[in-house]
Amino acid sequence: MKQQLTAKLKLKTTPDQFALLRQTQLAYRDGLNLVSRYSFVHGKTSNALRLQQETYQDLRSQFGLPAQMACNIPRQVGATYKGLWTKWRKNQEARAAGRTKKRFKGLDEPPTYVSPTLTYSYGRDYSLRVGQEVSLLTLQGRLHVSYQGYHKHVALLQDGAKVGAAKLWYDQPQKHYYLLISLEVEVPEIAPQTPQTIVGVDVGRRYLATVTTSTNQTQFYSGKEIRAKADHVARLQKRLRQKGTRSATRKRILLSRRERRLKLNTNHTIAKGIIDTHSYALIGLEDLTGIRERKPRPKKRRHGLKLLPLTPKQRKANHHASKWAFAELQGFIAYKAVLTGSLCIKVDADYTSQACPKCGHVARENRPNKGLLFVCQHCHFTLHADLVGARNVCLRTLLIRQDWVSTGVLSVRSDVSDYEAKTARLQRYTGLRWSLDTSSPPLGGE
């Protein structure tokens, strides 16, 4: 089995090398914007071959780009337009189904590339040399630059891991260049008998992750601190937007980058804590695809002929929902798990926070006021709501493990439609029960 990694290498450049890399980056960005405008004028095409045939000579003559870079630019622009067309089609489907009234505006004008990040092709634009050096292509020829990086990634580069394309990224606050190299490493295949532990992970906003095992080992990762910091940044951003000066805009950019780094580090820390605690495990994650579209959010209310504005509490809830980085956290858990002999799978997230793990009763009323206390309206079982969600995810993961052992196939193969298959799975989930023999005492008693 293969796993993709990204090695982040810090380049030790001289002032002359720094200037050449900067010149190459800006020329590459200008080339991206040229091809983007051409594609927009000619039917917003995403055909990379057509874009390359029509713009290759202009890229070489106007910006002096090397041949391979002049080929990479149309591919990157074509991929951008392809993604925009995919979003446009999904928006059309959502509008036809009545899920939204908003029109997708991403194709109203040509995409503008602001970041000067450029793409290098391995073996053509860049190559690795002995002694922790890398050879990079610029507008003025090759540069040999020494680098430093995470010792495990450097070892993979030197031990013959499959190396792919790289991106030259400029860290503007620190005035440093980094080379982000794509690596592909071989990891052993996971057999049905390999996982020794079944783990369920429930992600959320008040608790970023709640983890439990089939033997009731529990971990809580609170999001209180990071939410407080994010709310503080949001208040600063609002004041800076109202000020509207150039210095305020620069400060807003710095704040947004700081917030992004904070959440990135938090997600990495949580993922590492989960993986280090549970090795050789089958980890169940909720399939939350499209949750922002499915989950209702507070909207303006009509009062007669007027639209009442959102209350501060509703605006804060919308802000928290839009800043919820659950996909990033799940991605970190998934790739770290494979490297340590574990495996992550996605399970249906339907009713995980509403289903009682003791009697199976499903109702919204089991979560009074959508709070953190779960109270079953049928058997009066009481427990932390996020822990209930993690237990339900763990039960569904255990069911998939049993099917995997009996059939030898991890994914369910069925001839029925996705809707019918999901309905059948949800019906099977209603029969799952959590054994309370090894459970800790629930909140408030049973």
GROMACS .gro file of C-alpha atoms in nm:
model
  446
    1MET     CA    1   0.000   0.000   0.000
    2LYS     CA    2   0.124   0.348  -0.085
    3GLN     CA    3   0.100   0.662   0.125
    4GLN     CA    4   0.158   1.021   0.013
    5LEU     CA    5   0.367   1.255   0.230
    6THR     CA    6   0.498   1.607   0.192
    7ALA     CA    7   0.854   1.688   0.298
    8LYS     CA    8   0.906   2.052   0.394
    9LEU     CA    9   1.267   2.159   0.333
   10LYS     CA   10   1.401   2.497   0.437
   11LEU     CA   11   1.636   2.636   0.171
   12LYS     CA   12   1.957   2.810   0.283
   13THR     CA   13   1.987   3.071   0.007
   14THR     CA   14   2.243   3.344  -0.051
   15PRO     CA   15   2.116   3.695  -0.141
   16ASP     CA   16   2.183   3.630  -0.512
   17GLN     CA   17   2.004   3.296  -0.506
   18PHE     CA   18   1.715   3.455  -0.318
   19ALA     CA   19   1.676   3.720  -0.588
   20LEU     CA   20   1.680   3.463  -0.870
   21LEU     CA   21   1.417   3.246  -0.701
   22ARG     CA   22   1.199   3.550  -0.643
   23GLN     CA   23   1.229   3.654  -1.006
   24THR     CA   24   1.131   3.305  -1.122
   25GLN     CA   25   0.836   3.290  -0.886
   26LEU     CA   26   0.689   3.621  -1.003
   27ALA     CA   27   0.732   3.526  -1.371
   28TYR     CA   28   0.554   3.194  -1.304
   29ARG     CA   29   0.265   3.376  -1.133
   30ASP     CA   30   0.233   3.621  -1.422
   31GLY     CA   31   0.221   3.324  -1.659
   32LEU     CA   32  -0.060   3.166  -1.457
   33ASN     CA   33  -0.266   3.484  -1.479
   34LEU     CA   34  -0.202   3.510  -1.855
   35VAL     CA   35  -0.329   3.156  -1.918
   36SER     CA   36  -0.620   3.210  -1.679
   37ARG     CA   37  -0.737   3.513  -1.877
   38TYR     CA   38  -0.696   3.324  -2.204
   39SER     CA   39  -0.904   3.033  -2.076
   40PHE     CA   40  -1.177   3.269  -1.955
   41VAL     CA   41  -1.203   3.444  -2.291
   42HIS     CA   42  -1.210   3.115  -2.483
   43GLY     CA   43  -1.508   2.949  -2.319
   44LYS     CA   44  -1.355   2.899  -1.971
   45THR     CA   45  -1.195   2.582  -2.100
   46SER     CA   46  -1.025   2.337  -1.864
   47ASN     CA   47  -0.852   2.144  -2.144
   48ALA     CA   48  -0.487   2.157  -2.042
   49LEU     CA   49  -0.361   2.031  -2.380
   50ARG     CA   50  -0.547   2.302  -2.568
   51LEU     CA   51  -0.423   2.570  -2.329
   52GLN     CA   52  -0.065   2.449  -2.368
   53GLN     CA   53  -0.083   2.452  -2.748
   54GLU     CA   54  -0.225   2.805  -2.755
   55THR     CA   55  -0.015   2.975  -2.485
   56TYR     CA   56   0.318   2.788  -2.480
   57GLN     CA   57   0.501   3.029  -2.711
   58ASP     CA   58   0.370   3.334  -2.526
   59LEU     CA   59   0.488   3.195  -2.194
   60ARG     CA   60   0.836   3.132  -2.333
   61SER     CA   61   0.871   3.467  -2.512
   62GLN     CA   62   0.701   3.708  -2.268
   63PHE     CA   63   0.828   3.570  -1.938
   64GLY     CA   64   1.133   3.369  -2.041
   65LEU     CA   65   1.009   3.058  -1.862
   66PRO     CA   66   1.187   2.725  -1.917
   67ALA     CA   67   1.010   2.462  -2.127
   68GLN     CA   68   0.884   2.244  -1.844
   69MET     CA   69   0.746   2.538  -1.647
   70ALA     CA   70   0.567   2.657  -1.959
   71CYS     CA   71   0.402   2.313  -1.970
   72ASN     CA   72   0.317   2.306  -1.599
   73ILE     CA   73   0.131   2.637  -1.606
   74PRO     CA   74  -0.151   2.530  -1.849
   75ARG     CA   75  -0.198   2.208  -1.648
   76GLN     CA   76  -0.236   2.403  -1.325
   77VAL     CA   77  -0.480   2.651  -1.479
   78GLY     CA   78  -0.677   2.367  -1.639
   79ALA     CA   79  -0.704   2.194  -1.300
   80THR     CA   80  -0.830   2.520  -1.145
   81TYR     CA   81  -1.103   2.561  -1.406
   82LYS     CA   82  -1.194   2.195  -1.378
   83GLY     CA   83  -1.250   2.240  -1.005
   84LEU     CA   84  -1.460   2.551  -1.065
   85TRP     CA   85  -1.678   2.368  -1.318
   86THR     CA   86  -1.727   2.086  -1.067
   87LYS     CA   87  -1.843   2.337  -0.804
   88TRP     CA   88  -2.073   2.499  -1.061
   89ARG     CA   89  -2.239   2.164  -1.142
   90LYS     CA   90  -2.285   2.084  -0.774
   91ASN     CA   91  -2.440   2.426  -0.723
   92GLN     CA   92  -2.678   2.365  -1.012
   93GLU     CA   93  -2.784   2.033  -0.858
   94ALA     CA   94  -2.832   2.194  -0.517
   95ARG     CA   95  -3.044   2.475  -0.664
   96ALA     CA   96  -3.257   2.228  -0.861
   97ALA     CA   97  -3.313   2.024  -0.544
   98GLY     CA   98  -3.404   2.338  -0.348
   99ARG     CA   99  -3.116   2.309  -0.102
  100THR     CA  100  -2.986   2.658  -0.182
  101LYS     CA  101  -3.082   2.970  -0.371
  102LYS     CA  102  -2.731   3.109  -0.409
  103ARG     CA  103  -2.571   3.110  -0.751
  104PHE     CA  104  -2.209   3.000  -0.789
  105LYS     CA  105  -2.005   3.305  -0.888
  106GLY     CA  106  -1.662   3.146  -0.925
  107LEU     CA  107  -1.678   3.158  -1.306
  108ASP     CA  108  -1.800   3.517  -1.335
  109GLU     CA  109  -1.444   3.642  -1.384
  110PRO     CA  110  -1.108   3.477  -1.450
  111PRO     CA  111  -0.937   3.334  -1.139
  112THR     CA  112  -0.649   3.552  -1.026
  113TYR     CA  113  -0.335   3.390  -0.886
  114VAL     CA  114  -0.192   3.597  -0.602
  115SER     CA  115   0.048   3.356  -0.435
  116PRO     CA  116   0.384   3.332  -0.617
  117THR     CA  117   0.416   2.959  -0.538
  118LEU     CA  118   0.552   2.769  -0.839
  119THR     CA  119   0.556   2.400  -0.930
  120TYR     CA  120   0.875   2.206  -1.009
  121SER     CA  121   0.881   1.871  -1.193
  122TYR     CA  122   1.124   1.617  -1.049
  123GLY     CA  123   1.412   1.531  -1.280
  124ARG     CA  124   1.341   1.830  -1.507
  125ASP     CA  125   1.309   2.145  -1.298
  126TYR     CA  126   1.471   2.018  -0.981
  127SER     CA  127   1.675   1.725  -0.855
  128LEU     CA  128   1.832   1.609  -0.530
  129ARG     CA  129   2.209   1.608  -0.479
  130VAL     CA  130   2.435   1.445  -0.222
  131GLY     CA  131   2.514   1.638   0.093
  132GLN     CA  132   2.160   1.769   0.145
  133GLU     CA  133   2.161   1.990  -0.161
  134VAL     CA  134   1.893   2.048  -0.421
  135SER     CA  135   1.931   2.170  -0.778
  136LEU     CA  136   1.662   2.424  -0.879
  137LEU     CA  137   1.589   2.570  -1.221
  138THR     CA  138   1.548   2.949  -1.251
  139LEU     CA  139   1.519   3.197  -1.536
  140GLN     CA  140   1.897   3.232  -1.529
  141GLY     CA  141   1.989   2.865  -1.508
  142ARG     CA  142   2.045   2.611  -1.229
  143LEU     CA  143   2.106   2.683  -0.863
  144HIS     CA  144   2.255   2.445  -0.608
  145VAL     CA  145   2.103   2.522  -0.268
  146SER     CA  146   2.158   2.342   0.061
  147TYR     CA  147   1.857   2.261   0.277
  148GLN     CA  148   1.749   2.137   0.620
  149GLY     CA  149   1.433   1.959   0.724
  150TYR     CA  150   1.262   1.707   0.952
  151HIS     CA  151   1.511   1.425   1.003
  152LYS     CA  152   1.260   1.152   0.914
  153HIS     CA  153   1.171   1.322   0.585
  154VAL     CA  154   1.538   1.378   0.502
  155ALA     CA  155   1.601   1.009   0.569
  156LEU     CA  156   1.318   0.913   0.333
  157LEU     CA  157   1.466   1.135   0.061
  158GLN     CA  158   1.807   0.974   0.103
  159ASP     CA  159   1.677   0.616   0.137
  160GLY     CA  160   1.510   0.607  -0.202
  161ALA     CA  161   1.147   0.702  -0.143
  162LYS     CA  162   0.961   0.779  -0.463
  163VAL     CA  163   0.992   1.153  -0.520
  164GLY     CA  164   0.727   1.352  -0.708
  165ALA     CA  165   0.665   1.716  -0.796
  166ALA     CA  166   0.758   1.998  -0.561
  167LYS     CA  167   0.638   2.348  -0.484
  168LEU     CA  168   0.860   2.644  -0.411
  169TRP     CA  169   0.688   2.837  -0.133
  170TYR     CA  170   0.792   3.174   0.005
  171ASP     CA  171   0.732   3.246   0.373
  172GLN     CA  172   0.686   3.621   0.357
  173PRO     CA  173   0.694   3.703   0.732
  174GLN     CA  174   1.016   3.505   0.789
  175LYS     CA  175   1.170   3.586   0.449
  176HIS     CA  176   1.258   3.222   0.383
  177TYR     CA  177   1.207   2.983   0.094
  178TYR     CA  178   1.075   2.631   0.145
  179LEU     CA  179   1.062   2.342  -0.098
  180LEU     CA  180   0.756   2.120  -0.047
  181ILE     CA  181   0.835   1.781  -0.200
  182SER     CA  182   0.574   1.512  -0.259
  183LEU     CA  183   0.686   1.168  -0.140
  184GLU     CA  184   0.531   0.826  -0.190
  185VAL     CA  185   0.627   0.560   0.062
  186GLU     CA  186   0.538   0.193   0.078
  187VAL     CA  187   0.354   0.075   0.388
  188PRO     CA  188   0.250  -0.284   0.465
  189GLU     CA  189  -0.100  -0.395   0.376
  190ILE     CA  190  -0.346  -0.413   0.664
  191ALA     CA  191  -0.509  -0.755   0.705
  192PRO     CA  192  -0.846  -0.803   0.879
  193GLN     CA  193  -0.672  -0.970   1.172
  194THR     CA  194  -0.409  -0.694   1.210
  195PRO     CA  195  -0.609  -0.430   1.404
  196GLN     CA  196  -0.600  -0.516   1.773
  197THR     CA  197  -0.821  -0.227   1.888
  198ILE     CA  198  -1.144  -0.075   1.759
  199VAL     CA  199  -1.155   0.304   1.798
  200GLY     CA  200  -1.437   0.552   1.739
  201VAL     CA  201  -1.366   0.923   1.691
  202ASP     CA  202  -1.638   1.186   1.716
  203VAL     CA  203  -1.536   1.535   1.597
  204GLY     CA  204  -1.710   1.854   1.694
  205ARG     CA  205  -1.669   2.220   1.783
  206ARG     CA  206  -1.696   2.224   2.162
  207TYR     CA  207  -1.484   1.909   2.185
  208LEU     CA  208  -1.262   1.891   1.877
  209ALA     CA  209  -1.231   1.515   1.917
  210THR     CA  210  -1.380   1.257   2.151
  211VAL     CA  211  -1.219   0.913   2.130
  212THR     CA  212  -1.330   0.581   2.275
  213THR     CA  213  -1.238   0.218   2.224
  214SER     CA  214  -1.441  -0.100   2.249
  215THR     CA  215  -1.281  -0.150   2.592
  216ASN     CA  216  -1.396   0.200   2.697
  217GLN     CA  217  -1.062   0.383   2.695
  218THR     CA  218  -1.167   0.744   2.648
  219GLN     CA  219  -0.995   1.067   2.542
  220PHE     CA  220  -1.142   1.417   2.528
  221TYR     CA  221  -0.979   1.703   2.333
  222SER     CA  222  -1.148   2.026   2.432
  223GLY     CA  223  -1.188   2.307   2.179
  224LYS     CA  224  -1.255   2.577   2.440
  225GLU     CA  225  -0.911   2.737   2.424
  226ILE     CA  226  -0.882   2.743   2.047
  227ARG     CA  227  -1.238   2.874   2.009
  228ALA     CA  228  -1.163   3.156   2.252
  229LYS     CA  229  -0.855   3.251   2.051
  230ALA     CA  230  -1.048   3.230   1.724
  231ASP     CA  231  -1.322   3.453   1.866
  232HIS     CA  232  -1.058   3.703   1.977
  233VAL     CA  233  -0.909   3.707   1.627
  234ALA     CA  234  -1.258   3.753   1.477
  235ARG     CA  235  -1.316   4.059   1.696
  236LEU     CA  236  -0.981   4.206   1.590
  237GLN     CA  237  -1.058   4.134   1.226
  238LYS     CA  238  -1.391   4.315   1.253
  239ARG     CA  239  -1.230   4.628   1.396
  240LEU     CA  240  -0.956   4.621   1.132
  241ARG     CA  241  -1.214   4.586   0.852
  242GLN     CA  242  -1.400   4.887   0.986
  243LYS     CA  243  -1.077   5.086   0.992
  244GLY     CA  244  -1.002   4.994   0.631
  245THR     CA  245  -0.648   5.137   0.601
  246ARG     CA  246  -0.362   4.965   0.422
  247SER     CA  247  -0.182   4.896   0.749
  248ALA     CA  248  -0.504   4.746   0.887
  249THR     CA  249  -0.526   4.517   0.583
  250ARG     CA  250  -0.167   4.402   0.637
  251LYS     CA  251  -0.247   4.333   1.000
  252ARG     CA  252  -0.555   4.132   0.900
  253ILE     CA  253  -0.342   3.913   0.673
  254LEU     CA  254  -0.095   3.848   0.955
  255LEU     CA  255  -0.377   3.761   1.194
  256SER     CA  256  -0.539   3.518   0.951
  257ARG     CA  257  -0.207   3.341   0.896
  258ARG     CA  258  -0.147   3.318   1.269
  259GLU     CA  259  -0.494   3.170   1.323
  260ARG     CA  260  -0.439   2.918   1.043
  261ARG     CA  261  -0.109   2.806   1.195
  262LEU     CA  262  -0.273   2.772   1.536
  263LYS     CA  263  -0.548   2.544   1.404
  264LEU     CA  264  -0.302   2.347   1.192
  265ASN     CA  265  -0.078   2.282   1.493
  266THR     CA  266  -0.379   2.194   1.711
  267ASN     CA  267  -0.507   1.938   1.459
  268HIS     CA  268  -0.160   1.786   1.425
  269THR     CA  269  -0.129   1.760   1.804
  270ILE     CA  270  -0.469   1.594   1.843
  271ALA     CA  271  -0.402   1.348   1.560
  272LYS     CA  272  -0.062   1.259   1.704
  273GLY     CA  273  -0.213   1.206   2.050
  274ILE     CA  274  -0.477   0.968   1.911
  275ILE     CA  275  -0.233   0.767   1.699
  276ASP     CA  276   0.033   0.741   1.971
  277THR     CA  277  -0.226   0.608   2.216
  278HIS     CA  278  -0.386   0.355   1.980
  279SER     CA  279  -0.142   0.157   1.766
  280TYR     CA  280  -0.247  -0.125   1.531
  281ALA     CA  281  -0.607  -0.008   1.552
  282LEU     CA  282  -0.906   0.015   1.321
  283ILE     CA  283  -1.016   0.377   1.363
  284GLY     CA  284  -1.367   0.481   1.266
  285LEU     CA  285  -1.426   0.840   1.149
  286GLU     CA  286  -1.759   1.001   1.069
  287ASP     CA  287  -1.832   1.056   0.701
  288LEU     CA  288  -1.918   1.428   0.713
  289THR     CA  289  -1.917   1.497   0.339
  290GLY     CA  290  -2.149   1.787   0.260
  291ILE     CA  291  -2.236   1.855   0.624
  292ARG     CA  292  -2.229   2.233   0.577
  293GLU     CA  293  -2.493   2.205   0.307
  294ARG     CA  294  -2.708   1.964   0.509
  295LYS     CA  295  -2.682   2.133   0.848
  296PRO     CA  296  -2.921   2.431   0.879
  297ARG     CA  297  -2.764   2.759   0.985
  298PRO     CA  298  -2.930   3.068   1.132
  299LYS     CA  299  -3.063   3.303   0.863
  300LYS     CA  300  -3.228   3.642   0.858
  301ARG     CA  301  -3.592   3.630   0.967
  302ARG     CA  302  -3.866   3.817   0.785
  303HIS     CA  303  -4.087   4.039   0.998
  304GLY     CA  304  -4.355   4.186   0.775
  305LEU     CA  305  -4.170   4.365   0.494
  306LYS     CA  306  -3.842   4.379   0.683
  307LEU     CA  307  -3.560   4.129   0.721
  308LEU     CA  308  -3.445   4.117   1.081
  309PRO     CA  309  -3.064   4.096   1.119
  310LEU     CA  310  -2.900   3.802   1.288
  311THR     CA  311  -2.848   3.824   1.659
  312PRO     CA  312  -2.487   3.832   1.790
  313LYS     CA  313  -2.532   3.474   1.913
  314GLN     CA  314  -2.645   3.359   1.565
  315ARG     CA  315  -2.356   3.539   1.394
  316LYS     CA  316  -2.113   3.375   1.637
  317ALA     CA  317  -2.265   3.032   1.564
  318ASN     CA  318  -2.227   3.089   1.189
  319HIS     CA  319  -1.866   3.195   1.241
  320HIS     CA  320  -1.789   2.879   1.439
  321ALA     CA  321  -1.958   2.660   1.176
  322SER     CA  322  -1.763   2.814   0.890
  323LYS     CA  323  -1.430   2.777   1.076
  324TRP     CA  324  -1.479   2.411   1.168
  325ALA     CA  325  -1.170   2.226   1.033
  326PHE     CA  326  -1.300   1.870   1.079
  327ALA     CA  327  -1.184   1.749   0.736
  328GLU     CA  328  -0.827   1.857   0.806
  329LEU     CA  329  -0.824   1.680   1.143
  330GLN     CA  330  -0.962   1.358   0.994
  331GLY     CA  331  -0.706   1.375   0.714
  332PHE     CA  332  -0.421   1.405   0.964
  333ILE     CA  333  -0.551   1.108   1.164
  334ALA     CA  334  -0.586   0.900   0.848
  335TYR     CA  335  -0.237   0.950   0.709
  336LYS     CA  336  -0.063   0.920   1.047
  337ALA     CA  337  -0.253   0.597   1.116
  338VAL     CA  338  -0.127   0.424   0.802
  339LEU     CA  339   0.235   0.500   0.893
  340THR     CA  340   0.197   0.329   1.234
  341GLY     CA  341   0.019   0.010   1.125
  342SER     CA  342  -0.336   0.136   1.189
  343LEU     CA  343  -0.616   0.199   0.943
  344CYS     CA  344  -0.892   0.462   0.926
  345ILE     CA  345  -1.232   0.401   0.771
  346LYS     CA  346  -1.537   0.625   0.725
  347VAL     CA  347  -1.871   0.526   0.875
  348ASP     CA  348  -2.214   0.685   0.834
  349ALA     CA  349  -2.254   0.983   1.065
  350ASP     CA  350  -2.636   0.972   1.066
  351TYR     CA  351  -2.789   0.983   1.416
  352THR     CA  352  -2.461   0.913   1.598
  353SER     CA  353  -2.541   1.187   1.850
  354GLN     CA  354  -2.913   1.099   1.875
  355ALA     CA  355  -2.904   0.718   1.908
  356CYS     CA  356  -2.892   0.564   2.253
  357PRO     CA  357  -2.606   0.308   2.271
  358LYS     CA  358  -2.791   0.117   2.545
  359CYS     CA  359  -3.140   0.066   2.399
  360GLY     CA  360  -3.107   0.197   2.041
  361HIS     CA  361  -3.378   0.466   2.072
  362VAL     CA  362  -3.321   0.749   1.819
  363ALA     CA  363  -3.472   1.094   1.876
  364ARG     CA  364  -3.364   1.457   1.866
  365GLU     CA  365  -3.508   1.494   2.215
  366ASN     CA  366  -3.224   1.276   2.343
  367ARG     CA  367  -3.011   1.592   2.321
  368PRO     CA  368  -3.198   1.847   2.538
  369ASN     CA  369  -3.137   2.198   2.401
  370LYS     CA  370  -2.860   2.049   2.182
  371GLY     CA  371  -2.636   2.050   2.488
  372LEU     CA  372  -2.351   1.828   2.599
  373LEU     CA  373  -2.574   1.597   2.803
  374PHE     CA  374  -2.737   1.296   2.639
  375VAL     CA  375  -3.058   1.179   2.807
  376CYS     CA  376  -3.240   0.888   2.642
  377GLN     CA  377  -3.613   0.954   2.643
  378HIS     CA  378  -3.686   0.579   2.643
  379CYS     CA  379  -3.452   0.420   2.896
  380HIS     CA  380  -3.323   0.742   3.064
  381PHE     CA  381  -2.961   0.649   3.001
  382THR     CA  382  -2.747   0.960   3.062
  383LEU     CA  383  -2.396   1.032   2.939
  384HIS     CA  384  -2.177   1.296   2.779
  385ALA     CA  385  -2.325   1.357   2.432
  386ASP     CA  386  -1.994   1.354   2.245
  387LEU     CA  387  -1.894   1.030   2.418
  388VAL     CA  388  -2.225   0.879   2.302
  389GLY     CA  389  -2.137   0.984   1.946
  390ALA     CA  390  -1.791   0.827   1.975
  391ARG     CA  391  -1.943   0.502   2.110
  392ASN     CA  392  -2.186   0.482   1.820
  393VAL     CA  393  -1.902   0.538   1.573
  394CYS     CA  394  -1.702   0.265   1.751
  395LEU     CA  395  -1.996   0.022   1.727
  396ARG     CA  396  -2.036   0.086   1.355
  397THR     CA  397  -1.662   0.041   1.304
  398LEU     CA  398  -1.679  -0.291   1.491
  399LEU     CA  399  -1.963  -0.403   1.262
  400ILE     CA  400  -1.755  -0.319   0.953
  401ARG     CA  401  -1.460  -0.509   1.104
  402GLN     CA  402  -1.680  -0.818   1.150
  403ASP     CA  403  -1.797  -0.797   0.787
  404TRP     CA  404  -1.434  -0.753   0.678
  405VAL     CA  405  -1.323  -1.066   0.866
  406SER     CA  406  -1.612  -1.277   0.735
  407THR     CA  407  -1.600  -1.164   0.370
  408GLY     CA  408  -1.237  -1.062   0.329
  409VAL     CA  409  -1.352  -0.736   0.167
  410LEU     CA  410  -1.337  -0.409   0.356
  411SER     CA  411  -1.583  -0.212   0.143
  412VAL     CA  412  -1.943  -0.327   0.105
  413ARG     CA  413  -2.008  -0.447  -0.249
  414SER     CA  414  -2.373  -0.423  -0.345
  415ASP     CA  415  -2.580  -0.401  -0.661
  416VAL     CA  416  -2.832  -0.162  -0.507
  417SER     CA  417  -2.811   0.218  -0.528
  418ASP     CA  418  -2.620   0.428  -0.274
  419TYR     CA  419  -2.943   0.545  -0.112
  420GLU     CA  420  -3.072   0.190  -0.073
  421ALA     CA  421  -2.736   0.065   0.056
  422LYS     CA  422  -2.720   0.344   0.314
  423THR     CA  423  -3.075   0.272   0.427
  424ALA     CA  424  -2.982  -0.094   0.475
  425ARG     CA  425  -2.673   0.001   0.676
  426LEU     CA  426  -2.871   0.235   0.901
  427GLN     CA  427  -3.121  -0.044   0.960
  428ARG     CA  428  -2.839  -0.273   1.075
  429TYR     CA  429  -2.706  -0.003   1.307
  430THR     CA  430  -3.033   0.002   1.502
  431GLY     CA  431  -2.948  -0.341   1.644
  432LEU     CA  432  -2.610  -0.237   1.786
  433ARG     CA  433  -2.578  -0.214   2.165
  434TRP     CA  434  -2.293  -0.096   2.384
  435SER     CA  435  -2.193  -0.329   2.666
  436LEU     CA  436  -2.195  -0.139   2.996
  437ASP     CA  437  -1.995  -0.399   3.188
  438THR     CA  438  -1.666  -0.216   3.139
  439SER     CA  439  -1.810   0.132   3.102
  440SER     CA  440  -1.739   0.419   3.338
  441PRO     CA  441  -2.036   0.552   3.538
  442PRO     CA  442  -2.249   0.778   3.315
  443LEU     CA  443  -2.319   1.138   3.404
  444GLY     CA  444  -2.610   1.161   3.647
  445GLY     CA  445  -2.658   0.783   3.668
  446GLU     CA  446  -2.874   0.558   3.458
   0.00000   0.00000   0.00000
